[in-house]
CSV table of C-alpha atoms in Angstrom, one decimal:
chain,number,residue,atom,x,y,z
A,1,UNK,CA,33.4,15.7,4.4
A,2,UNK,CA,32.9,12.3,2.7
A,3,UNK,CA,35.5,11.1,0.6
A,4,UNK,CA,34.6,9.5,-3.0
A,5,UNK,CA,35.5,6.2,-1.2
A,6,UNK,CA,32.8,6.5,1.5
A,7,UNK,CA,30.3,7.4,-1.0
A,8,UNK,CA,31.1,4.8,-3.4
A,9,UNK,CA,30.7,2.1,-0.8
A,10,UNK,CA,27.3,4.0,0.8
A,11,UNK,CA,26.1,3.9,-3.2
A,12,UNK,CA,27.2,0.2,-3.5
A,13,UNK,CA,24.5,-0.7,-0.9
A,14,UNK,CA,22.1,-0.1,-2.6
A,15,UNK,CA,22.6,-3.3,-4.3
A,16,UNK,CA,21.5,-6.7,-2.4
A,17,UNK,CA,24.8,-8.5,-3.1
A,18,UNK,CA,26.8,-5.5,-1.3
A,19,UNK,CA,24.7,-5.3,1.1
A,20,UNK,CA,25.3,-9.3,2.0
A,21,UNK,CA,28.8,-9.1,1.3
A,22,UNK,CA,29.1,-6.0,4.0
A,23,UNK,CA,26.4,-7.0,6.4
A,24,UNK,CA,25.7,-3.2,6.4
A,25,UNK,CA,22.4,-1.4,5.1
A,26,UNK,CA,21.4,2.4,5.0
A,27,UNK,CA,18.1,3.5,6.1
A,28,UNK,CA,17.3,7.1,4.4
A,29,UNK,CA,14.9,9.6,6.0
A,30,UNK,CA,14.5,12.4,8.8
A,31,UNK,CA,12.5,10.6,11.4
A,32,UNK,CA,13.6,7.0,10.9
A,33,UNK,CA,17.4,7.9,11.8
A,34,UNK,CA,15.8,9.8,14.7
A,35,UNK,CA,14.0,6.8,15.7
A,36,UNK,CA,17.1,4.6,14.9
A,37,UNK,CA,19.5,6.8,17.1
A,38,UNK,CA,16.4,6.9,20.0
A,39,UNK,CA,16.6,2.9,20.1
A,40,UNK,CA,20.5,2.7,20.1
A,41,UNK,CA,20.5,0.8,17.1
A,42,UNK,CA,23.7,0.0,16.0
A,43,UNK,CA,24.4,2.9,13.5
A,44,UNK,CA,27.9,3.1,12.1
A,45,UNK,CA,27.3,6.5,10.2
A,46,UNK,CA,24.9,9.6,10.4
A,47,UNK,CA,25.1,11.8,6.8
A,48,UNK,CA,23.1,15.1,7.7
A,49,UNK,CA,22.3,18.0,6.5
A,50,UNK,CA,23.9,20.7,9.1
A,51,UNK,CA,20.0,21.9,9.8
A,52,UNK,CA,19.4,18.4,10.7
A,53,UNK,CA,22.2,17.6,12.7
A,54,UNK,CA,21.5,20.7,14.8
A,55,UNK,CA,17.9,19.9,15.7
A,56,UNK,CA,19.0,16.8,16.5
A,57,UNK,CA,22.0,17.6,18.4
A,58,UNK,CA,21.2,16.1,21.8
A,59,UNK,CA,20.9,12.3,19.8
A,60,UNK,CA,24.1,13.2,17.8
A,61,UNK,CA,26.3,13.8,20.6
A,62,UNK,CA,25.8,10.6,21.8
A,63,UNK,CA,27.6,9.1,18.5
A,64,UNK,CA,31.2,8.1,18.8
A,65,UNK,CA,33.3,10.6,17.8
A,66,UNK,CA,34.1,10.3,13.2
A,67,UNK,CA,30.9,8.7,12.6
A,68,UNK,CA,28.6,12.2,12.4
A,69,UNK,CA,29.2,13.4,9.1
A,70,UNK,CA,27.5,16.8,8.0
A,71,UNK,CA,26.9,17.0,3.9
A,72,UNK,CA,24.7,19.3,2.3
A,73,UNK,CA,21.2,18.3,0.0
A,74,UNK,CA,23.3,18.0,-3.1
A,75,UNK,CA,25.7,14.7,-2.0
A,76,UNK,CA,22.6,13.4,0.5
A,77,UNK,CA,21.0,13.3,-3.3
A,78,UNK,CA,23.8,11.1,-4.5
A,79,UNK,CA,24.1,8.8,-1.9
A,80,UNK,CA,20.0,8.1,-2.1
A,81,UNK,CA,18.2,5.7,-4.1
A,82,UNK,CA,15.0,7.1,-3.3
A,83,UNK,CA,13.4,10.2,-5.6
A,84,UNK,CA,12.1,12.2,-2.6
A,85,UNK,CA,15.3,13.9,-1.2
A,86,UNK,CA,15.8,13.5,2.9
A,87,UNK,CA,17.6,15.2,5.2
A,88,UNK,CA,19.3,12.3,7.1
A,89,UNK,CA,20.8,8.9,6.2
A,90,UNK,CA,22.1,6.7,8.3
A,91,UNK,CA,24.3,3.5,8.0
A,92,UNK,CA,23.7,0.4,9.9
A,93,UNK,CA,24.9,-3.3,10.7
A,94,UNK,CA,22.3,-5.5,10.2
A,95,UNK,CA,21.3,-7.5,13.1
A,96,UNK,CA,22.5,-11.5,13.4
A,97,UNK,CA,20.4,-13.7,12.3
A,98,UNK,CA,17.6,-14.9,14.4
A,99,UNK,CA,16.2,-18.4,14.7
A,100,UNK,CA,13.4,-19.0,12.4
A,101,UNK,CA,11.2,-20.9,14.1
A,102,UNK,CA,8.8,-18.7,16.4
A,103,UNK,CA,8.5,-19.6,20.5
A,104,UNK,CA,6.0,-21.2,21.8
A,105,UNK,CA,3.1,-18.7,22.8
A,106,UNK,CA,3.6,-16.1,20.1
A,107,UNK,CA,2.4,-15.0,16.5
A,108,UNK,CA,4.5,-14.6,13.6
A,109,UNK,CA,4.1,-13.7,10.1
A,110,UNK,CA,5.3,-16.1,7.4
A,111,UNK,CA,6.1,-14.6,3.9
A,112,UNK,CA,6.3,-16.2,0.7
A,113,UNK,CA,7.8,-14.6,-2.6
A,114,UNK,CA,6.1,-11.4,-1.5
A,115,UNK,CA,8.1,-8.7,-4.5
A,116,UNK,CA,7.2,-5.3,-4.1
A,117,UNK,CA,9.7,-3.3,-1.4
A,118,UNK,CA,6.7,-1.1,-0.5
A,119,UNK,CA,4.0,-4.0,0.4
A,120,UNK,CA,7.2,-5.6,2.3
A,121,UNK,CA,7.6,-2.5,4.5
A,122,UNK,CA,3.7,-2.4,5.2
A,123,UNK,CA,3.2,-5.1,6.1
A,124,UNK,CA,6.7,-4.6,8.8
A,125,UNK,CA,4.9,-1.7,9.8
A,126,UNK,CA,1.7,-4.1,10.6
A,127,UNK,CA,3.4,-7.1,12.6
A,128,UNK,CA,4.8,-4.0,14.5
A,129,UNK,CA,1.5,-2.5,15.3
A,130,UNK,CA,-0.5,-5.6,16.1
A,131,UNK,CA,2.9,-6.5,18.5
A,132,UNK,CA,4.6,-9.7,16.1
A,133,UNK,CA,7.3,-10.1,17.4
A,134,UNK,CA,9.2,-12.2,14.6
A,135,UNK,CA,8.6,-12.4,10.6
A,136,UNK,CA,9.7,-15.5,8.7
A,137,UNK,CA,10.3,-14.8,4.7
A,138,UNK,CA,10.8,-17.0,2.2
A,139,UNK,CA,14.5,-16.8,0.4
A,140,UNK,CA,12.4,-15.4,-3.0
A,141,UNK,CA,11.3,-11.9,-1.2
A,142,UNK,CA,12.1,-8.5,-1.8
A,143,UNK,CA,15.1,-7.8,0.4
A,144,UNK,CA,13.8,-6.4,3.3
A,145,UNK,CA,17.1,-3.9,3.5
A,146,UNK,CA,16.0,-2.3,0.3
A,147,UNK,CA,15.9,1.1,0.6
A,148,UNK,CA,12.4,1.6,-0.1
A,149,UNK,CA,11.1,-1.0,2.5
A,150,UNK,CA,13.2,0.2,5.3
A,151,UNK,CA,11.6,4.1,4.2
A,152,UNK,CA,8.1,2.2,4.1
A,153,UNK,CA,8.7,0.5,8.0
A,154,UNK,CA,8.2,3.8,9.1
A,155,UNK,CA,10.9,3.0,11.8
A,156,UNK,CA,9.4,-0.4,12.4
A,157,UNK,CA,11.9,-2.6,11.4
A,158,UNK,CA,13.4,-2.0,14.7
A,159,UNK,CA,10.9,-3.7,16.5
A,160,UNK,CA,10.6,-7.0,14.5
A,161,UNK,CA,12.7,-9.9,14.1
A,162,UNK,CA,13.2,-11.1,10.6
A,163,UNK,CA,14.4,-14.4,9.8
A,164,UNK,CA,14.8,-15.6,6.1
A,165,UNK,CA,13.7,-19.5,5.9
A,166,UNK,CA,11.9,-21.8,3.6
A,167,UNK,CA,8.4,-22.1,4.4
A,168,UNK,CA,7.8,-25.4,3.9
A,169,UNK,CA,10.9,-26.4,6.4
A,170,UNK,CA,9.3,-24.0,8.8
A,171,UNK,CA,5.7,-26.0,8.7
A,172,UNK,CA,7.3,-28.9,9.2
A,173,UNK,CA,9.9,-27.7,12.0
A,174,UNK,CA,6.6,-25.7,13.8
A,175,UNK,CA,4.8,-27.1,16.4
A,176,UNK,CA,2.4,-24.2,16.4
A,177,UNK,CA,-0.7,-23.7,14.2
A,178,UNK,CA,-0.5,-22.2,10.7
A,179,UNK,CA,-3.1,-19.8,8.8
A,180,UNK,CA,-2.8,-19.8,5.2
A,181,UNK,CA,-4.6,-16.8,3.4
A,182,UNK,CA,-6.3,-18.2,0.2
A,183,UNK,CA,-9.2,-17.3,-1.7
A,184,UNK,CA,-10.9,-20.8,-0.6
A,185,UNK,CA,-10.5,-21.5,3.1
A,186,UNK,CA,-13.0,-21.4,5.8
A,187,UNK,CA,-14.5,-17.2,6.4
A,188,UNK,CA,-11.9,-15.7,8.7
A,189,UNK,CA,-14.7,-13.8,10.7
A,190,UNK,CA,-16.0,-17.4,12.2
A,191,UNK,CA,-12.1,-17.7,13.9
A,192,UNK,CA,-11.5,-17.2,17.8
A,193,UNK,CA,-8.6,-14.7,18.7
A,194,UNK,CA,-5.4,-16.8,18.9
A,195,UNK,CA,-2.5,-16.3,21.4
A,196,UNK,CA,-0.1,-18.3,19.2
A,197,UNK,CA,0.7,-19.3,15.3
A,198,UNK,CA,1.8,-18.5,12.1
A,199,UNK,CA,0.2,-16.7,10.2
A,200,UNK,CA,0.8,-17.2,5.8
A,201,UNK,CA,0.9,-14.6,3.4
A,202,UNK,CA,1.8,-15.3,-0.2
A,203,UNK,CA,2.8,-13.4,-3.6
A,204,UNK,CA,1.1,-10.3,-4.6
A,205,UNK,CA,0.0,-12.2,-7.9
A,206,UNK,CA,-0.1,-15.8,-7.3
A,207,UNK,CA,-0.7,-15.8,-3.7
A,208,UNK,CA,0.4,-18.7,-1.4
A,209,UNK,CA,2.2,-22.0,-3.2
A,210,UNK,CA,-0.3,-25.0,-3.5
A,211,UNK,CA,2.6,-26.9,-1.0
A,212,UNK,CA,2.4,-24.3,1.7
A,213,UNK,CA,-1.4,-23.7,1.3
A,214,UNK,CA,-2.0,-27.6,2.2
A,215,UNK,CA,0.6,-27.8,4.5
A,216,UNK,CA,-1.1,-25.1,6.9
A,217,UNK,CA,-2.9,-26.6,9.6
A,218,UNK,CA,-5.9,-23.5,9.0
A,219,UNK,CA,-7.1,-22.4,5.1
A,220,UNK,CA,-8.7,-19.0,5.8
A,221,UNK,CA,-10.4,-16.2,3.6
A,222,UNK,CA,-11.4,-13.0,3.9
A,223,UNK,CA,-15.2,-13.0,2.2
A,224,UNK,CA,-15.5,-11.3,-1.2
A,225,UNK,CA,-19.1,-9.2,-1.0
A,226,UNK,CA,-18.2,-7.5,-3.9
A,227,UNK,CA,-16.6,-7.6,-7.1
A,228,UNK,CA,-12.6,-7.5,-6.7
A,229,UNK,CA,-10.5,-9.8,-7.8
A,230,UNK,CA,-7.9,-9.9,-4.7
A,231,UNK,CA,-7.3,-7.7,-2.0
A,232,UNK,CA,-3.8,-6.3,-1.9
A,233,UNK,CA,-1.3,-8.7,-0.1
A,234,UNK,CA,-0.6,-6.0,2.9
A,235,UNK,CA,-4.1,-4.9,3.4
A,236,UNK,CA,-5.1,-8.6,3.7
A,237,UNK,CA,-2.8,-9.2,6.1
A,238,UNK,CA,-4.1,-6.2,7.7
A,239,UNK,CA,-7.6,-7.6,7.7
A,240,UNK,CA,-6.4,-11.3,9.0
A,241,UNK,CA,-4.7,-9.7,12.4
A,242,UNK,CA,-7.8,-7.7,12.8
A,243,UNK,CA,-9.8,-10.6,12.9
A,244,UNK,CA,-7.2,-13.2,15.0
A,245,UNK,CA,-5.6,-11.1,17.2
A,246,UNK,CA,-8.1,-8.8,18.9
B,1,UNK,CA,-2.5,6.3,-36.4
B,2,UNK,CA,-2.5,9.1,-34.3
B,3,UNK,CA,-2.0,12.3,-35.2
B,4,UNK,CA,0.6,14.8,-33.0
B,5,UNK,CA,-2.9,16.1,-31.7
B,6,UNK,CA,-4.4,13.4,-30.5
B,7,UNK,CA,-1.1,12.3,-29.0
B,8,UNK,CA,-0.8,16.2,-27.4
B,9,UNK,CA,-4.4,15.4,-26.3
B,10,UNK,CA,-4.1,12.2,-24.3
B,11,UNK,CA,-0.7,13.8,-22.9
B,12,UNK,CA,-2.5,16.5,-21.5
B,13,UNK,CA,-5.3,14.5,-19.7
B,14,UNK,CA,-2.0,13.6,-17.1
B,15,UNK,CA,-3.2,16.7,-15.4
B,16,UNK,CA,-6.2,17.0,-13.3
B,17,UNK,CA,-7.4,20.4,-14.6
B,18,UNK,CA,-7.1,19.1,-18.5
B,19,UNK,CA,-9.6,15.8,-17.3
B,20,UNK,CA,-11.8,18.0,-15.6
B,21,UNK,CA,-12.1,20.9,-18.3
B,22,UNK,CA,-12.9,17.4,-21.0
B,23,UNK,CA,-14.3,15.3,-18.4
B,24,UNK,CA,-12.2,12.4,-20.0
B,25,UNK,CA,-9.5,10.3,-18.2
B,26,UNK,CA,-7.5,7.6,-19.2
B,27,UNK,CA,-6.9,4.0,-18.1
B,28,UNK,CA,-3.3,2.4,-18.8
B,29,UNK,CA,-3.1,-1.6,-18.8
B,30,UNK,CA,-3.4,-4.8,-19.9
B,31,UNK,CA,-5.8,-5.9,-17.7
B,32,UNK,CA,-7.8,-3.1,-16.7
B,33,UNK,CA,-8.6,-2.2,-20.7
B,34,UNK,CA,-9.6,-5.6,-20.7
B,35,UNK,CA,-11.9,-5.1,-17.5
B,36,UNK,CA,-13.5,-1.9,-18.9
B,37,UNK,CA,-14.6,-3.1,-22.4
B,38,UNK,CA,-15.6,-6.3,-20.7
B,39,UNK,CA,-18.1,-4.0,-18.3
B,40,UNK,CA,-19.3,-1.7,-21.1
B,41,UNK,CA,-17.9,0.9,-19.7
B,42,UNK,CA,-18.1,4.2,-21.7
B,43,UNK,CA,-14.7,3.5,-23.8
B,44,UNK,CA,-13.9,6.1,-26.1
B,45,UNK,CA,-10.4,5.4,-27.9
B,46,UNK,CA,-8.4,2.1,-27.5
B,47,UNK,CA,-4.4,2.5,-28.4
B,48,UNK,CA,-2.5,-0.5,-27.9
B,49,UNK,CA,0.2,-3.0,-29.7
B,50,UNK,CA,-1.2,-5.2,-32.9
B,51,UNK,CA,-0.1,-8.3,-30.6
B,52,UNK,CA,-2.8,-6.9,-27.6
B,53,UNK,CA,-5.7,-6.2,-30.2
B,54,UNK,CA,-4.8,-9.3,-31.8
B,55,UNK,CA,-5.2,-11.4,-28.2
B,56,UNK,CA,-8.4,-9.3,-27.6
B,57,UNK,CA,-10.0,-8.9,-31.0
B,58,UNK,CA,-13.2,-10.4,-29.7
B,59,UNK,CA,-13.7,-7.6,-26.9
B,60,UNK,CA,-11.7,-4.7,-29.3
B,61,UNK,CA,-14.4,-6.0,-32.4
B,62,UNK,CA,-17.6,-4.8,-30.7
B,63,UNK,CA,-16.0,-1.1,-30.6
B,64,UNK,CA,-17.5,1.2,-32.9
B,65,UNK,CA,-15.3,2.2,-36.0
B,66,UNK,CA,-12.3,4.4,-35.7
B,67,UNK,CA,-12.2,4.1,-32.1
B,68,UNK,CA,-9.3,1.1,-31.5
B,69,UNK,CA,-5.9,2.3,-32.9
B,70,UNK,CA,-2.8,0.4,-33.5
B,71,UNK,CA,0.3,2.0,-32.0
B,72,UNK,CA,3.6,0.5,-31.0
B,73,UNK,CA,5.5,0.3,-28.1
B,74,UNK,CA,7.4,3.5,-28.4
B,75,UNK,CA,4.1,5.6,-29.0
B,76,UNK,CA,2.2,4.2,-25.6
B,77,UNK,CA,5.1,4.9,-23.9
B,78,UNK,CA,5.1,8.5,-25.3
B,79,UNK,CA,1.4,8.4,-24.2
B,80,UNK,CA,1.8,7.2,-20.6
B,81,UNK,CA,2.7,9.2,-17.3
B,82,UNK,CA,3.7,5.3,-15.9
B,83,UNK,CA,7.3,4.2,-15.6
B,84,UNK,CA,6.2,0.6,-16.3
B,85,UNK,CA,5.0,0.4,-20.0
B,86,UNK,CA,1.7,-1.5,-21.1
B,87,UNK,CA,0.3,-2.8,-24.1
B,88,UNK,CA,-3.1,-1.2,-23.9
B,89,UNK,CA,-4.2,2.3,-22.7
B,90,UNK,CA,-7.9,3.4,-22.8
B,91,UNK,CA,-9.8,6.9,-23.3
B,92,UNK,CA,-13.1,7.1,-21.2
B,93,UNK,CA,-15.8,10.0,-20.2
B,94,UNK,CA,-15.9,10.3,-16.7
B,95,UNK,CA,-19.3,9.2,-15.2
B,96,UNK,CA,-21.5,11.6,-14.7
B,97,UNK,CA,-21.8,13.1,-10.7
B,98,UNK,CA,-23.4,11.0,-8.0
B,99,UNK,CA,-25.5,12.3,-5.3
B,100,UNK,CA,-22.8,12.2,-2.6
B,101,UNK,CA,-25.4,11.8,0.3
B,102,UNK,CA,-25.5,7.2,0.8
B,103,UNK,CA,-29.0,5.6,0.9
B,104,UNK,CA,-30.0,4.4,3.7
B,105,UNK,CA,-29.6,1.1,4.0
B,106,UNK,CA,-26.0,0.6,2.4
B,107,UNK,CA,-22.5,1.6,3.6
B,108,UNK,CA,-20.0,4.3,2.1
B,109,UNK,CA,-16.8,5.1,2.9
B,110,UNK,CA,-16.0,8.8,3.3
B,111,UNK,CA,-11.8,10.0,2.8
B,112,UNK,CA,-10.7,13.3,3.5
B,113,UNK,CA,-7.3,14.3,2.4
B,114,UNK,CA,-6.3,11.2,1.3
B,115,UNK,CA,-2.5,12.2,-0.7
B,116,UNK,CA,-1.3,9.4,-2.2
B,117,UNK,CA,-2.8,8.0,-5.4
B,118,UNK,CA,-1.6,4.3,-4.8
B,119,UNK,CA,-3.5,4.7,-1.4
B,120,UNK,CA,-6.9,5.6,-3.1
B,121,UNK,CA,-6.2,3.3,-5.2
B,122,UNK,CA,-6.4,0.3,-2.6
B,123,UNK,CA,-8.9,2.4,-0.5
B,124,UNK,CA,-11.4,1.9,-3.9
B,125,UNK,CA,-10.1,-1.6,-4.4
B,126,UNK,CA,-10.9,-2.5,-1.0
B,127,UNK,CA,-14.4,-0.7,-1.3
B,128,UNK,CA,-15.1,-3.1,-4.2
B,129,UNK,CA,-14.0,-6.4,-2.2
B,130,UNK,CA,-16.6,-5.2,0.5
B,131,UNK,CA,-19.4,-4.6,-1.6
B,132,UNK,CA,-19.3,-1.0,-0.5
B,133,UNK,CA,-21.0,0.8,-3.6
B,134,UNK,CA,-19.9,4.2,-2.5
B,135,UNK,CA,-17.1,6.6,-2.0
B,136,UNK,CA,-17.3,10.2,-0.6
B,137,UNK,CA,-13.6,12.3,-1.3
B,138,UNK,CA,-12.9,15.5,0.5
B,139,UNK,CA,-12.5,17.8,-2.3
B,140,UNK,CA,-8.9,18.0,-0.8
B,141,UNK,CA,-8.3,14.2,-2.0
B,142,UNK,CA,-6.1,13.4,-4.5
B,143,UNK,CA,-7.4,12.9,-7.8
B,144,UNK,CA,-9.4,9.7,-8.3
B,145,UNK,CA,-8.8,9.9,-11.9
B,146,UNK,CA,-5.2,10.4,-11.6
B,147,UNK,CA,-3.4,7.4,-13.6
B,148,UNK,CA,-1.7,6.2,-10.7
B,149,UNK,CA,-4.6,5.6,-8.9
B,150,UNK,CA,-6.5,4.2,-12.0
B,151,UNK,CA,-4.0,1.6,-12.0
B,152,UNK,CA,-3.8,0.7,-8.7
B,153,UNK,CA,-7.3,0.0,-8.4
B,154,UNK,CA,-7.1,-2.6,-10.5
B,155,UNK,CA,-10.4,-2.4,-12.4
B,156,UNK,CA,-12.5,-1.8,-9.2
B,157,UNK,CA,-13.0,1.7,-9.9
B,158,UNK,CA,-15.7,0.6,-12.8
B,159,UNK,CA,-17.8,-1.1,-9.5
B,160,UNK,CA,-17.7,1.5,-7.5
B,161,UNK,CA,-19.3,5.0,-7.4
B,162,UNK,CA,-17.2,7.8,-6.3
B,163,UNK,CA,-19.0,11.4,-5.4
B,164,UNK,CA,-16.4,14.9,-4.5
B,165,UNK,CA,-18.3,16.4,-1.2
B,166,UNK,CA,-17.3,18.4,1.6
B,167,UNK,CA,-17.2,15.8,4.6
B,168,UNK,CA,-18.6,18.1,7.0
B,169,UNK,CA,-21.6,19.0,5.0
B,170,UNK,CA,-21.7,14.9,4.3
B,171,UNK,CA,-22.3,14.1,8.0
B,172,UNK,CA,-24.7,17.1,8.6
B,173,UNK,CA,-26.8,16.0,6.1
B,174,UNK,CA,-26.5,12.6,6.7
B,175,UNK,CA,-29.1,10.0,8.7
B,176,UNK,CA,-26.9,7.3,8.7
B,177,UNK,CA,-24.4,6.3,11.7
B,178,UNK,CA,-20.6,7.4,10.9
B,179,UNK,CA,-17.2,5.7,12.2
B,180,UNK,CA,-14.6,8.0,12.2
B,181,UNK,CA,-11.6,6.4,12.4
B,182,UNK,CA,-8.9,7.2,15.5
B,183,UNK,CA,-6.0,6.8,17.8
B,184,UNK,CA,-8.3,7.3,20.8
B,185,UNK,CA,-11.5,6.1,20.2
B,186,UNK,CA,-13.5,2.2,21.4
B,187,UNK,CA,-12.0,-0.8,20.2
B,188,UNK,CA,-13.1,-2.0,17.0
B,189,UNK,CA,-13.5,-5.5,18.2
B,190,UNK,CA,-16.3,-4.5,20.1
B,191,UNK,CA,-18.6,-3.4,17.5
B,192,UNK,CA,-21.2,-5.5,15.8
B,193,UNK,CA,-21.1,-5.8,12.5
B,194,UNK,CA,-23.0,-3.1,10.6
B,195,UNK,CA,-25.8,-2.9,8.0
B,196,UNK,CA,-25.4,1.0,7.1
B,197,UNK,CA,-22.9,3.4,7.9
B,198,UNK,CA,-20.4,5.8,6.4
B,199,UNK,CA,-16.5,5.0,7.2
B,200,UNK,CA,-14.6,7.5,7.8
B,201,UNK,CA,-10.8,7.3,7.0
B,202,UNK,CA,-8.2,10.4,7.1
B,203,UNK,CA,-5.0,11.9,5.6
B,204,UNK,CA,-2.0,9.7,6.0
B,205,UNK,CA,-0.1,11.8,8.2
B,206,UNK,CA,-2.9,13.7,10.3
B,207,UNK,CA,-5.6,11.4,10.2
B,208,UNK,CA,-9.0,13.2,10.3
B,209,UNK,CA,-9.6,16.4,11.3
B,210,UNK,CA,-11.1,17.5,14.9
B,211,UNK,CA,-14.4,18.8,13.3
B,212,UNK,CA,-14.9,15.7,11.7
B,213,UNK,CA,-14.0,13.1,14.5
B,214,UNK,CA,-16.1,15.2,16.7
B,215,UNK,CA,-19.2,15.1,14.4
B,216,UNK,CA,-19.0,11.5,13.7
B,217,UNK,CA,-21.9,9.4,16.0
B,218,UNK,CA,-18.7,6.5,16.9
B,219,UNK,CA,-15.3,7.0,17.2
B,220,UNK,CA,-13.5,3.5,16.7
B,221,UNK,CA,-9.9,2.5,16.9
B,222,UNK,CA,-8.0,-0.6,16.0
B,223,UNK,CA,-6.3,-1.5,19.4
B,224,UNK,CA,-2.0,-1.6,19.4
B,225,UNK,CA,-0.3,-3.5,20.6
B,226,UNK,CA,2.9,-3.5,19.3
B,227,UNK,CA,5.1,-0.1,18.7
B,228,UNK,CA,4.1,0.9,15.3
B,229,UNK,CA,2.6,5.0,15.8
B,230,UNK,CA,0.2,4.3,12.7
B,231,UNK,CA,-1.1,2.0,10.2
B,232,UNK,CA,-1.0,2.7,6.4
B,233,UNK,CA,-4.7,4.8,5.8
B,234,UNK,CA,-5.8,1.6,3.6
B,235,UNK,CA,-4.5,-0.8,5.8
B,236,UNK,CA,-6.5,0.7,8.4
B,237,UNK,CA,-9.7,1.0,6.4
B,238,UNK,CA,-9.0,-2.7,5.3
B,239,UNK,CA,-9.1,-3.4,9.0
B,240,UNK,CA,-12.2,-1.5,10.2
B,241,UNK,CA,-13.9,-3.3,7.0
B,242,UNK,CA,-13.0,-6.5,7.9
B,243,UNK,CA,-14.5,-6.0,11.7
B,244,UNK,CA,-17.7,-4.1,10.9
B,245,UNK,CA,-18.7,-5.7,7.4
B,246,UNK,CA,-18.0,-9.3,7.9
């Protein structure tokens, strides 16, 4: 059983400032908790229904004593910030900060002011699909440990390192080529496949700032054939990865 | 002012069966209503705040008498099915059914059992960006006139014709090549740009049915470099369009 204080603590992690203070976050969802346990992530607590615990007993049995708590659906609903109820939830330590400068010979995704938690999760999933080891988020991006983001990553945040860093600083300090997604750049289809570089994606409504667009070594555009004003930021990132990385 | 009966009617259009009975639907959002009026769509009613009507008076003045109603924010909230309030809403006639078989020399997107209204809207926006004139939805797709879908299209549903049709029938009857998105097909990067054909995208969780995959003239795959199990259906469609169409 969970104490009132434990319930209150887990609920408090719905807010970014509490997550930052405690360096912990929660991940909700049957499949994602399973993946976290399989991957040997720093899971500090599992809260799940009797049925879920039984189904995944071999994974759960590896956890240290006192870290697995059976809770009923009503308590899980109380702990959750999501509208769709889940059968399992995990409490995790945030990973240690990583060097924001991507290594030579690698590709990174740099995100400026991405606001939608679902888009952020989808972007992490795209990075994971294309084997991009690192994402750099500007400080004004939505928090990657937001419960909605964690759910939208479908487990991919396990495999992608995420750093928070100023994008201008990043571009000043890196020696890698950089590719700014803009509406007025060079046709993406004219670029060869890259082995290293930073792909820059901007805010959902405004795109990249002028500074960052100007600082990039390349400006790239997905040619528009029809009438839409713009593409969803995550879709645009997917299309760019689908041209530059495969 | 809106009568109670009018309010009840507009609210009833949140449900698919009522939309089908009346052949009308609502579009919510400041920008989308503006686009609908600019494009000369069959708008039968505009319900908006005094401020919105004033700001867009040149568009609103073209509407027949009695079709524009000033309402306050509280009434708009009552009419809306969305959580984020808007300043304007439009009532529209559904377009007449279109021939589901795409013409020779054109590209179409065919969707099987897409369930998420946001994904559906994003798919329509992708089609619009790449100049795809037509989408064919299987009967078990989420309704495209769902308010959340209409909002996610960002106005693109104005420019893309949408037909509901059985995908097997479509593939039996068409003479165009067809490209089924699957995890076990030929690398998408090895295909040349196409001028005509049907791009097939399946359900978010299960993908395309085996029947449809087998019936397609080509099976295509976005090669996975990293660890993600899958890509979001709309992102996958975007990546495929970004290889086959540009």
